Amino acid sequence: MIKEAIVDKLDIQYLTNSSNTFGIVDLGCSVGPNTFITVQNIIEAVDLKYKSQGLISPDFHVFFNDHTSNDFNTLFASLIQDPEKRRYFATGVPGSFHTRLFPKGTLHFVHSSYALHWLSRVPKEVVDINSPAYNKGRINCTNAPREVLEAYATQYAKDMEAFLHARAQEIVCGGLMVILVPAIPNATQPFPVSPRILFDLLGSCLLDMAKMGVVDEARIDSFNLPMYSTSTQELETLVERNGCFSVERMEIMSRPRLSNPQVYSDHIRAVTEGLIKQHFGSEILDELFDRYSKKLEDSLSIFKSGKATLLFVLLKRNTSIIDN
Amino acid sequence: MIKEAIVDKLDIQYLTNSSNTFGIVDLGCSVGPNTFITVQNIIEAVDLKYKSQGLISPDFHVFFNDHTSNDFNTLFASLIQDPEKRRYFATGVPGSFHTRLFPKGTLHFVHSSYALHWLSRVPKEVVDINSPAYNKGRINCTNAPREVLEAYATQYAKDMEAFLHARAQEIVCGGLMVILVPAIPNATQPFPVSPRILFDLLGSCLLDMAKMGVVDEARIDSFNLPMYSTSTQELETLVERNGCFSVERMEIMSRPRLSNPQVYSDHIRAVTEGLIKQHFGSEILDELFDRYSKKLEDSLSIFKSGKATLLFVLLKRNTSIIDN
């Protein structure tokens, strides 16, 4: 789909600059190797496009971005060290993609996979005991009252606004942005499984442990995962509101779920362990994820019949509108 | 001197580009905080120059470069996290500055302090037992036979050629480069102390340990520090040979040596420990640097009367010559 995007939607004439540099960023790159494979795919497709139009290949400047706490040492050690073989100039960019990270007009292709569903913070209302959005007994917004869902949605809208505003400055006119995020399914799709259900089950394991006296229930009430799964309609509205990008493609994809509960448990542990450790201490981790694996096994039928849904979005930076 | 260079020698008219970005790199940045102070100085001076000419301040894109094995995680954690307060966009660039690191015409100001005296490798002749340049009983080229010195000088010339060739592509026409390196003193300067003497004394400690049977003498013969101190004349010749830069300023500076042997010993240990550990094992480190501190104390009179010499070089990328 990335290659298709480049073949069909990349208008090279808008992108040429005096130094013939093509800037690529992977936002939320983690430590590899997925980010290297993606970057390689992008470069091959762009290179082919330049060549097919009889143009000299640009110098590729590739920026790997993630939070400052990301292990950039590991990322850099995994890079192919010889720039000739690598075919691009590599740099690491620490910081939140909800803020500006690059000078104006530096980027030609932006990629972000499984990162934009992370919120910049937990909405403050959901941990405020006096708020109607106080999220008692849940760790996410699945099956939560309307107020909780709204608090999450409002935070997501704020974050996406900041994100799109920052990227609108950094991406050259005509530049492309590909976003991949877990999504809540459209009602028309058969057998969907919301990605939120996975976290819902994790929350219920914590509540079980509270009943056994292992975890303090009030600590669960104050724990919320800063994650939010959007829908096509919601994201489309946010892009329109920003006004600097056109939606070139937006597609819900689904794929069969894996049927191995241990794989899920390991995956969710990798994603949430840091946050859980910080809030509850590391002592509870092993028991929690043992319980989680068992609970997933009991719910196996849902997962086998359901499908994982993923949102693919291709945006193009407008050539006429400047957002300041 | 950096601020002076920017005030007197930076011709902004050559540097403006469509995106109004000003690229700065510190080559051999280590983990901070010196690199942050230098970058801040450069930015303040450039900003002032733009403002004094009634121009809008550019976006500053700052690249921190060092070997892949440098601790970029520590570097990034020490960065001021808020880009607004930092006033520049920060990135880390892993890799050797003897190779290309950036797309063509990305850089406007290059800085490198105490890094370019490191060679990319130990000259192979000095560890070849059959070569006339075999460097028996020494760990550097101080007081070495002509052949050894020539082997080091040849490697330095190769490295500087590669360095200047790479930078000539990356620096925009009219861009500046500041290099600071320890240097061998000019004959006319009073009481100089070659920086090489410090390593010479370290070598003699190793030989003492060989006499005591603690270290194998053959291992010392095969150990050489990949460092070389240049002179003004030598560096000037290499810059001329490259042909893409004009020498705007080249100055030998000297400053009184510190008189505390422990400070020297700690400094030299920090610089050489990795290489010594790799070659001899970590067991010898404590004894070696105990001996070294004592030997430095015995040689204190030399250091007190001598001065440390440092070479400051300001180069400007020619506006007419393109090196390919």
Short mmCIF file of C-alpha atoms in Angstrom, two decimals, chain A residues 19 21 59 61 63 68 70-73 76-77 79 81 83 89-94 99-104 106, chain B residues 19 21 59 61 63 68 70-73 76-77 79 81 83 89-94 99-104 106:
data_model
loop_
_atom_site.label_atom_id
_atom_site.label_comp_id
_atom_site.label_asym_id
_atom_site.label_seq_id
_atom_site.Cartn_x
_atom_site.Cartn_y
_atom_site.Cartn_z
CA SER A 19 19.76 20.33 -2.74
CA THR A 21 17.18 15.93 -0.74
CA ASP A 59 19.84 12.07 -1.42
CA HIS A 61 17.68 11.90 4.63
CA PHE A 63 14.85 10.54 10.49
CA THR A 68 13.47 10.44 24.35
CA ASN A 70 13.40 5.07 23.43
CA ASP A 71 16.61 3.02 23.18
CA PHE A 72 18.29 4.88 20.34
CA ASN A 73 21.62 3.14 21.12
CA PHE A 76 21.70 2.87 15.90
CA ALA A 77 23.63 -0.36 16.54
CA LEU A 79 21.56 0.23 11.40
CA GLN A 81 26.78 0.99 9.24
CA PRO A 83 26.02 4.62 4.31
CA PHE A 89 21.71 9.22 5.67
CA ALA A 90 20.32 8.21 9.04
CA THR A 91 19.55 10.34 12.08
CA GLY A 92 17.66 9.85 15.33
CA VAL A 93 15.12 12.40 16.52
CA PRO A 94 14.11 12.21 20.19
CA THR A 99 5.22 18.77 19.11
CA ARG A 100 7.30 20.27 16.28
CA LEU A 101 10.33 18.11 15.59
CA PHE A 102 11.66 19.51 12.30
CA PRO A 103 12.33 22.81 10.54
CA LYS A 104 9.73 24.03 8.06
CA THR A 106 12.01 19.35 5.74
CA SER B 19 12.92 26.60 3.69
CA THR B 21 16.75 26.30 7.63
CA ASP B 59 14.83 27.36 11.83
CA HIS B 61 18.42 22.09 12.61
CA PHE B 63 22.84 17.42 14.31
CA THR B 68 27.66 4.58 16.71
CA ASN B 70 28.56 6.78 21.62
CA ASP B 71 25.88 6.87 24.31
CA PHE B 72 23.18 8.78 22.43
CA ASN B 73 20.59 7.80 25.05
CA PHE B 76 19.24 12.81 24.34
CA ALA B 77 18.21 12.61 28.00
CA LEU B 79 18.77 17.74 25.94
CA GLN B 81 13.14 18.58 26.11
CA PRO B 83 11.92 22.50 21.52
CA PHE B 89 15.39 20.96 16.34
CA ALA B 90 17.77 18.28 17.61
CA THR B 91 18.84 15.05 15.97
CA GLY B 92 21.55 12.46 16.59
CA VAL B 93 23.74 11.19 13.77
CA PRO B 94 25.65 7.97 14.39
CA THR B 99 32.49 9.15 5.73
CA ARG B 100 29.51 11.05 4.30
CA LEU B 101 26.88 11.64 6.97
CA PHE B 102 24.51 14.15 5.35
CA PRO B 103 22.79 14.89 2.05
CA LYS B 104 24.39 17.46 -0.23
CA THR B 106 22.58 20.35 4.34
#
